[in-house]
Coordinates of C-alpha atoms and ligand atoms in Angstrom, one line a residue:
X1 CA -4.8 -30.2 18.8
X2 CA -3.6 -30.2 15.6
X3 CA -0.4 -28.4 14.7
X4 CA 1.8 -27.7 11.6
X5 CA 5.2 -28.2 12.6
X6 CA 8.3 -27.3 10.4
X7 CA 10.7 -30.0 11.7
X8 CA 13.7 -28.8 9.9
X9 CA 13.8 -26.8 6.3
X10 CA 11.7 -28.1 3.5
X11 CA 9.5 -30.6 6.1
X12 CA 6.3 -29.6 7.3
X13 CA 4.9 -32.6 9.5
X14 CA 1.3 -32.5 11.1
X15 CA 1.3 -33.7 14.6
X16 CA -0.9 -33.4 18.0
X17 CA 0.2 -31.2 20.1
X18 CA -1.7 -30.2 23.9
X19 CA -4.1 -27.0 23.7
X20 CA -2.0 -24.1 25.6
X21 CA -2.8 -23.4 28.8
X22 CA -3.5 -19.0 28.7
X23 CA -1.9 -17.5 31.3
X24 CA -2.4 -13.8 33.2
X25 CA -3.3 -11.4 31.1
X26 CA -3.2 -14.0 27.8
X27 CA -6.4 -14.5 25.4
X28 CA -6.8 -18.7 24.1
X29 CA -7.2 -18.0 20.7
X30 CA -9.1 -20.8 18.2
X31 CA -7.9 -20.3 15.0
X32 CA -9.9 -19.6 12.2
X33 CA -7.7 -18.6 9.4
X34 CA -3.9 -18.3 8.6
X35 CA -2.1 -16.0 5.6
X36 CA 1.1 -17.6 4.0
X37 CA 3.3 -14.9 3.0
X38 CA 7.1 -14.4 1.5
X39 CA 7.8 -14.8 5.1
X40 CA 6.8 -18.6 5.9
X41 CA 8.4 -19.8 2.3
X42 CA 11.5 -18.5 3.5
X43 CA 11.1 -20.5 6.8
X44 CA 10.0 -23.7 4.6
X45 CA 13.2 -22.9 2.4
X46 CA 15.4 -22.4 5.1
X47 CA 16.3 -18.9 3.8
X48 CA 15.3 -16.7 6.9
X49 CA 18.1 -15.8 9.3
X50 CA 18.1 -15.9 12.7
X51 CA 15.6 -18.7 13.3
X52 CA 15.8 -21.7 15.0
X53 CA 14.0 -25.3 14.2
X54 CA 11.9 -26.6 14.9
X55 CA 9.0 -23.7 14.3
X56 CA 5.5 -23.6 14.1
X57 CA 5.0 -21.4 11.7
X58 CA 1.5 -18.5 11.3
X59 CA 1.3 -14.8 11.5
X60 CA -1.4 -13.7 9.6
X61 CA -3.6 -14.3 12.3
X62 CA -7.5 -14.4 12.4
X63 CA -9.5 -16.0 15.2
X64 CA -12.4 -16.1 17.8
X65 CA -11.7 -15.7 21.4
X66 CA -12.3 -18.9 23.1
X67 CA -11.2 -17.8 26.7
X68 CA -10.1 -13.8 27.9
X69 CA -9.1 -12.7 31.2
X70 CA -11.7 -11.6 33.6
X71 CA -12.8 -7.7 33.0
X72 CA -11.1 -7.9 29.1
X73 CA -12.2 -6.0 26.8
X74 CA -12.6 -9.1 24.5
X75 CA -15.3 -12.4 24.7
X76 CA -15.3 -15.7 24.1
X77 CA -16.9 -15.7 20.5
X78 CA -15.5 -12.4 19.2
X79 CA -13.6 -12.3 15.8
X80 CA -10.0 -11.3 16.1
X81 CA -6.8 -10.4 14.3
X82 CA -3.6 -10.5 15.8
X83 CA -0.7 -8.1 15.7
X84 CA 2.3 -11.1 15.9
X85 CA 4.8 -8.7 16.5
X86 CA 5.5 -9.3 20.5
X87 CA 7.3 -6.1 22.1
X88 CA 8.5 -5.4 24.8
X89 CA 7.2 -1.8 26.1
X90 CA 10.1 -0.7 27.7
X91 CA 12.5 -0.4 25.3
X92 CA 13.4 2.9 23.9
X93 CA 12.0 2.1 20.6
X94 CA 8.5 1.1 22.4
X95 CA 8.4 4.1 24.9
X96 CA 8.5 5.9 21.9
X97 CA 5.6 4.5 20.2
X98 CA 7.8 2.3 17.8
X99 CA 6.4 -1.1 19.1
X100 CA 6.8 -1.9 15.1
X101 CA 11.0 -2.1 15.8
X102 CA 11.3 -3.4 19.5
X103 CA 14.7 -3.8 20.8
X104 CA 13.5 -7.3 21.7
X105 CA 10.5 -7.9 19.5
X106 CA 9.4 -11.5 19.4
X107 CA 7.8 -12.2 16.1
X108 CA 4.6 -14.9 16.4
X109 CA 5.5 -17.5 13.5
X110 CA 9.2 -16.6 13.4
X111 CA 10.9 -16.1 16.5
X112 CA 8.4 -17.7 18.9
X113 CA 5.3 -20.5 17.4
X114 CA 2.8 -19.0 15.4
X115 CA -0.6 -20.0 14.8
X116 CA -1.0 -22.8 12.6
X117 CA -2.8 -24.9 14.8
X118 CA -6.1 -24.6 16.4
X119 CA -5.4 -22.9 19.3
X120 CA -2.7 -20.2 20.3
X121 CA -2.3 -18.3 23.3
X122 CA -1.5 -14.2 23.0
X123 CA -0.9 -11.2 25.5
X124 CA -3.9 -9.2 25.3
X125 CA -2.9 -6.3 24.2
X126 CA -2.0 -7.6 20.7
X127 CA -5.8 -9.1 20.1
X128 CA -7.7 -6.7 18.3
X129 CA -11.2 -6.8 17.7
X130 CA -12.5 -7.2 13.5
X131 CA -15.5 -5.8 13.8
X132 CA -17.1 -5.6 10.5
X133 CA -14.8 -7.8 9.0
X134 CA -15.0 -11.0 7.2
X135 CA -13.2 -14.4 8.7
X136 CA -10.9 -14.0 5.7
X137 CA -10.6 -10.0 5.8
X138 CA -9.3 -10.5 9.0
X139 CA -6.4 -13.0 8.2
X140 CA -5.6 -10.4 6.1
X141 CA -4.9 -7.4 8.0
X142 CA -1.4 -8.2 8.9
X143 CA 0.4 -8.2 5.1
X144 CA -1.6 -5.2 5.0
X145 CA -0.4 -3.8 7.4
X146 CA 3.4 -3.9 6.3
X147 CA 2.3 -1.8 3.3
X148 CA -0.3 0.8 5.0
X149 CA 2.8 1.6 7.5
X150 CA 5.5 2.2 4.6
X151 CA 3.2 4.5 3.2
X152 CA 2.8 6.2 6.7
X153 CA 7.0 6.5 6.5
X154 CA 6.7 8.4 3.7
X155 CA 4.0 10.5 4.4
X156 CA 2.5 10.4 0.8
X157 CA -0.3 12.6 0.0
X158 CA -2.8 13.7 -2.9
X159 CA -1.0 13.9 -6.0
X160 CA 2.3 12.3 -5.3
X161 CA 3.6 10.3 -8.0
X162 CA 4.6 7.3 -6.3
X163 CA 6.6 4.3 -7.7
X164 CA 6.3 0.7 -6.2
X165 CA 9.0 -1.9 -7.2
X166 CA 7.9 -5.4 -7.0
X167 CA 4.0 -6.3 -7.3
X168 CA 3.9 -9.3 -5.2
X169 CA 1.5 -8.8 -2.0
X170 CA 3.9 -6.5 0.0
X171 CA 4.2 -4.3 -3.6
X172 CA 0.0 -4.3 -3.8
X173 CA -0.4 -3.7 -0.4
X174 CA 1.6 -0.4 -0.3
X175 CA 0.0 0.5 -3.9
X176 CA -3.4 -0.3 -2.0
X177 CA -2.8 2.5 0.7
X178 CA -1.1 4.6 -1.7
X179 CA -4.0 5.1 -3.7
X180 CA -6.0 5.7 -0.6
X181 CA -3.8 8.6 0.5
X182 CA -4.4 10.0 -3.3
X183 CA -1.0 9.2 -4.7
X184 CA -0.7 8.6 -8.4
X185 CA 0.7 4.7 -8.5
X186 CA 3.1 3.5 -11.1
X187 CA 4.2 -0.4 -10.5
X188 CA 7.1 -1.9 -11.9
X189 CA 7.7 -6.0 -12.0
X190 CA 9.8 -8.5 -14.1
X191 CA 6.3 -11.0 -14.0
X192 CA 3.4 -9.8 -16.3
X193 CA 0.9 -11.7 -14.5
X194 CA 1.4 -9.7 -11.3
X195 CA 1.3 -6.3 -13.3
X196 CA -2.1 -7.5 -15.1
X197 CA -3.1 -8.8 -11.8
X198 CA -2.6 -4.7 -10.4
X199 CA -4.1 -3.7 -13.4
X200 CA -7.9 -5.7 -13.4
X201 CA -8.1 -5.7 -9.2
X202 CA -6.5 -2.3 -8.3
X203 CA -7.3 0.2 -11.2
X204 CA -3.5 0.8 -11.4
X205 CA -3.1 1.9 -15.2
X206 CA 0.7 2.7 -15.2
X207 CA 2.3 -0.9 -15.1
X208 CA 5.9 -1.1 -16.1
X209 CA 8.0 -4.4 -17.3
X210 CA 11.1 -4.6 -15.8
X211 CA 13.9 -4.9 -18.7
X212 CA 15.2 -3.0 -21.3
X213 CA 13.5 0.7 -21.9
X214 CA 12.1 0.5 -18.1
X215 CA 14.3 4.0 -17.2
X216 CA 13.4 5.5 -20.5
X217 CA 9.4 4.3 -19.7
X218 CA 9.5 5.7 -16.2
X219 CA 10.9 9.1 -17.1
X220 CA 8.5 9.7 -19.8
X221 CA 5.9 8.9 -17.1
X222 CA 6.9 11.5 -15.1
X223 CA 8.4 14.4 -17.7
X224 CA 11.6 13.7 -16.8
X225 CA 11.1 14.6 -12.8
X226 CA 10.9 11.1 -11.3
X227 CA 9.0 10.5 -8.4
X228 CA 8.5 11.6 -5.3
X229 CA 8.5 8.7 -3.4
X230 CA 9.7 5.4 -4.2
X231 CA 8.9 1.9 -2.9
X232 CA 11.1 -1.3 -2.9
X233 CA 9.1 -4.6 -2.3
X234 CA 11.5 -6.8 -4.4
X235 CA 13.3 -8.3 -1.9
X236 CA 16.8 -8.4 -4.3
X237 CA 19.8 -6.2 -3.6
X238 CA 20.1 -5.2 -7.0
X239 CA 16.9 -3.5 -7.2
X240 CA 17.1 -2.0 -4.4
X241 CA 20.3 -0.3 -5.3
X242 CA 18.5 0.5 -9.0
X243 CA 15.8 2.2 -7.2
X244 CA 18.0 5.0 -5.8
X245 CA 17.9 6.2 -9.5
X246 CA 14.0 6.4 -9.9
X247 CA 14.1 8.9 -6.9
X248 CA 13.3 12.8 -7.9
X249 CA 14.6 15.9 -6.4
X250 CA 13.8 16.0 -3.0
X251 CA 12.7 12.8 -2.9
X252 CA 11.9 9.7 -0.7
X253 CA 12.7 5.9 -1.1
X254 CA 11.6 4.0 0.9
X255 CA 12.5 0.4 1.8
X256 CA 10.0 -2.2 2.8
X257 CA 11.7 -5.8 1.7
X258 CA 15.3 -6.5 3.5
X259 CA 17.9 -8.2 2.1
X260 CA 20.5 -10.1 4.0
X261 CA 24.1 -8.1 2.8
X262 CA 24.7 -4.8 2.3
X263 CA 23.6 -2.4 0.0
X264 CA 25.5 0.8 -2.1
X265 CA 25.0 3.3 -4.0
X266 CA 26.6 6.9 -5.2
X267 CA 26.8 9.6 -3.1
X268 CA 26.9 12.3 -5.5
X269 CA 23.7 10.9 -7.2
X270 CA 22.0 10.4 -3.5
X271 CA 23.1 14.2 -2.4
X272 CA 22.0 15.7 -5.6
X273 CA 18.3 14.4 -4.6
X274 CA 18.4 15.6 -0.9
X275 CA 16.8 12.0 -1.0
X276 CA 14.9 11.1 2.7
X277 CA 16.1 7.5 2.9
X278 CA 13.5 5.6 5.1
X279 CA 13.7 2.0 6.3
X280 CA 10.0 0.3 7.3
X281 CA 9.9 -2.3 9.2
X282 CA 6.4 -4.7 10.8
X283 CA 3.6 -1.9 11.6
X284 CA 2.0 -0.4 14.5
X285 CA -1.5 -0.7 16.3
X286 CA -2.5 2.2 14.1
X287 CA -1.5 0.7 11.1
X288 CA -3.6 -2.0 12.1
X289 CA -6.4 0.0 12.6
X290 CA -6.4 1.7 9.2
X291 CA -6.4 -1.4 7.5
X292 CA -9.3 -2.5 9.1
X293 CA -11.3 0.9 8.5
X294 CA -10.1 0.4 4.9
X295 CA -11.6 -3.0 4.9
X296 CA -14.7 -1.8 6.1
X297 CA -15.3 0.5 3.8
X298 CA -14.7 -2.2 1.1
X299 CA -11.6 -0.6 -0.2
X300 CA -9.5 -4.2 -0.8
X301 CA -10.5 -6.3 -3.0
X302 CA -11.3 -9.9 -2.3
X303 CA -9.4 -11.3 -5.5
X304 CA -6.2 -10.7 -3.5
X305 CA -6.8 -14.3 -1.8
X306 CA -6.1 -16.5 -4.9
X307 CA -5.4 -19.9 -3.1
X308 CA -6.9 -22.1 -0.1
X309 CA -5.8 -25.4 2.2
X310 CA -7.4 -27.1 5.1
X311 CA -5.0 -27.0 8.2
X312 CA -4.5 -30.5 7.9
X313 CA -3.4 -30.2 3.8
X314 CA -0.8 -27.9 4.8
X315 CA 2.0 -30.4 4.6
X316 CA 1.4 -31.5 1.4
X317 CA -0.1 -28.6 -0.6
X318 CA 3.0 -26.3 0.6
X319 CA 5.4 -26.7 -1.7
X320 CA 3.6 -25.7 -4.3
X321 CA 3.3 -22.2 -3.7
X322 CA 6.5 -21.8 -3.9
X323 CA 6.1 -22.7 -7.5
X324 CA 5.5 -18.7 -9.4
X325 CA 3.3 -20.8 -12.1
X326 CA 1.2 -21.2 -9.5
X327 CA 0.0 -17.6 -9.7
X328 CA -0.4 -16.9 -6.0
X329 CA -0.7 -13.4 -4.2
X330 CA -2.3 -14.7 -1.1
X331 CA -3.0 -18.2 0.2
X332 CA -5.0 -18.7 3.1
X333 CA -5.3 -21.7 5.4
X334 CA -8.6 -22.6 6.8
X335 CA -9.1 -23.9 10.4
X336 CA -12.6 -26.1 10.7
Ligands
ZN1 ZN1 3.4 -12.1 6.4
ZN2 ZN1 10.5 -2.8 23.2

């Protein structure tokens, strides 16, 4: 079968590979569509720690079951997402319901192959049926995911105002599930095109540019108060450390991207806030399932999939999504 392979950072190599063999209690998966995300570009880069080469990368995950165990739930034919985050069960994090942050969590696509190739073999339990959904919906569920789970973290409800940092797909995803909650969404990002981008797909009105007047912009937004719960997608240290600052009394902040390194900030300014400070990290089976109810209801919009590549372009057409000219929130790769 064919299989994207990244040999080493910054090569991607097709090459045939033999069609895995499921074993006890595993689904063979055929491949329909994969999602690129921040994630796989900092494989390609060689910027994600703790990963060894080489790696077949692919965690956005849609498919159609091509063979299940006997007496499954699933058959061959159904469409399927896939939850790529591998736990354990046993752990105390699992037992507790926090598969999302497994003591030994094996990621699909980052710690152990992903899924772009044509086939891939998965435990059961983390193939779930999308019902309702498009092919491409369904490669989507994962990224969505990350952000419908942060906004679980914080528990945001009707009226909250709620600020997101960073408006690339992690950013949008948490403003998507933000607004379903109720919250009142304000986005701020250093690249116009992503803020006009929120502003014609999302119905987000409050966009802020990052740069000078951005504190005085986001106060005036708010009376002065701040806001009650605050976001970081930006993957950079410094912005999350900013962010602390954009936090009202008796806030939350929540962070979503991690940065390798530590972090700071003031006590006295952190105290003064009674600030909750949440970390969130992959999502849960429920998370999962919320996405897909919001999908159902047609509650994401389609416009988030800017870009497209046959499996077999992947090696070539890469690269250039790494380029921000390029425009692109979400790239999908299509399996014939
Ligand atoms: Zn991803
Ligand atoms: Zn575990």
């Amino acid at each position: 079968m064919l299989t994207i392979i990244c040999d080493k950072p910054g090569t991607l190599s097709a090459i045939e590979r033999d069609r895995p063999v499921r074993g006890e209690n595993e689904v063979l998966l055929r491949l329909r569509r994969i999602g690129i995300c921040g994630t796989d570009l900092h494989i390609f880069t060689g910027d994600q720690p703790f990963l060894s080469y080489p790696r077949v990368m692919g965690h956005e995950l849609a498919a159609t079951v091509e063979e299940a165990p006997a007496g499954s739930r699933l058959k061959p034919g159904d469409l399927v997402s896939v939850i790529p985050y591998i736990s354990c069960g046993n752990c105390n994090a699992c037992r507790k319901g926090k598969t999302n942050c497994c003591r030994r969590i094996g990621v699909l696509g980052v710690h152990r192959d992903g899924g772009m190739a044509e086939y891939l073999t998965v435990p059961e339990a983390f193939v779930l049926k999308a019902e309702g959904l498009s092919v491409d919906q369904a490669a989507m569920v994962e990224f969505l995911a990350i952000g419908a789970h942060a906004v679980a973290r914080a528990g945001t409800g009707t009226g909250d105002r709620v600020l997101i940092a960073g408006a690339g797909p992690i950013g949008l995803a948490v403003a998507i599930f933000a607004q379903i909650e109720g919250a009142e969404v304000t986005l701020i990002d250093g690249r116009a095109d992503r803020l006009a981008f929120a502003r014609a797909h999302l119905g987000i009105e409050s966009t802020v540019p990052l740069g000078e007047g951005d504190v005085d912009a986001l106060s005036a937004l708010t009376d002065g108060d701040f806001f009650d719960t605050v976001f970081d997608a930006t993957g950079n240290p410094r912005a999350i450390e900013r962010g602390f600052g954009f936090v009202g009394h008796g806030g939350n902040y929540v962070l979503v991207s991690i940065v390798a390194g530590e972090i700071s900030f003031s006590d006295p300014e952190f105290h003064k806030r009674e600030t909750t400070l949440l970390g969130s990290r992959n999502a849960t089976i429920a998370d999962f399932e919320r996405v897909m109810t919001a999908l159902r209801a047609g509650k994401v919009p389609d416009a988030l999939i800017t870009h497209r590549m046959r499996l077999s372009e992947v090696p070539q057409a890469f690269a250039g999504l790494t380029d921000p000219a390029a425009g692109v929130i979400k790239a999908l790769v299509e399996v014939a």
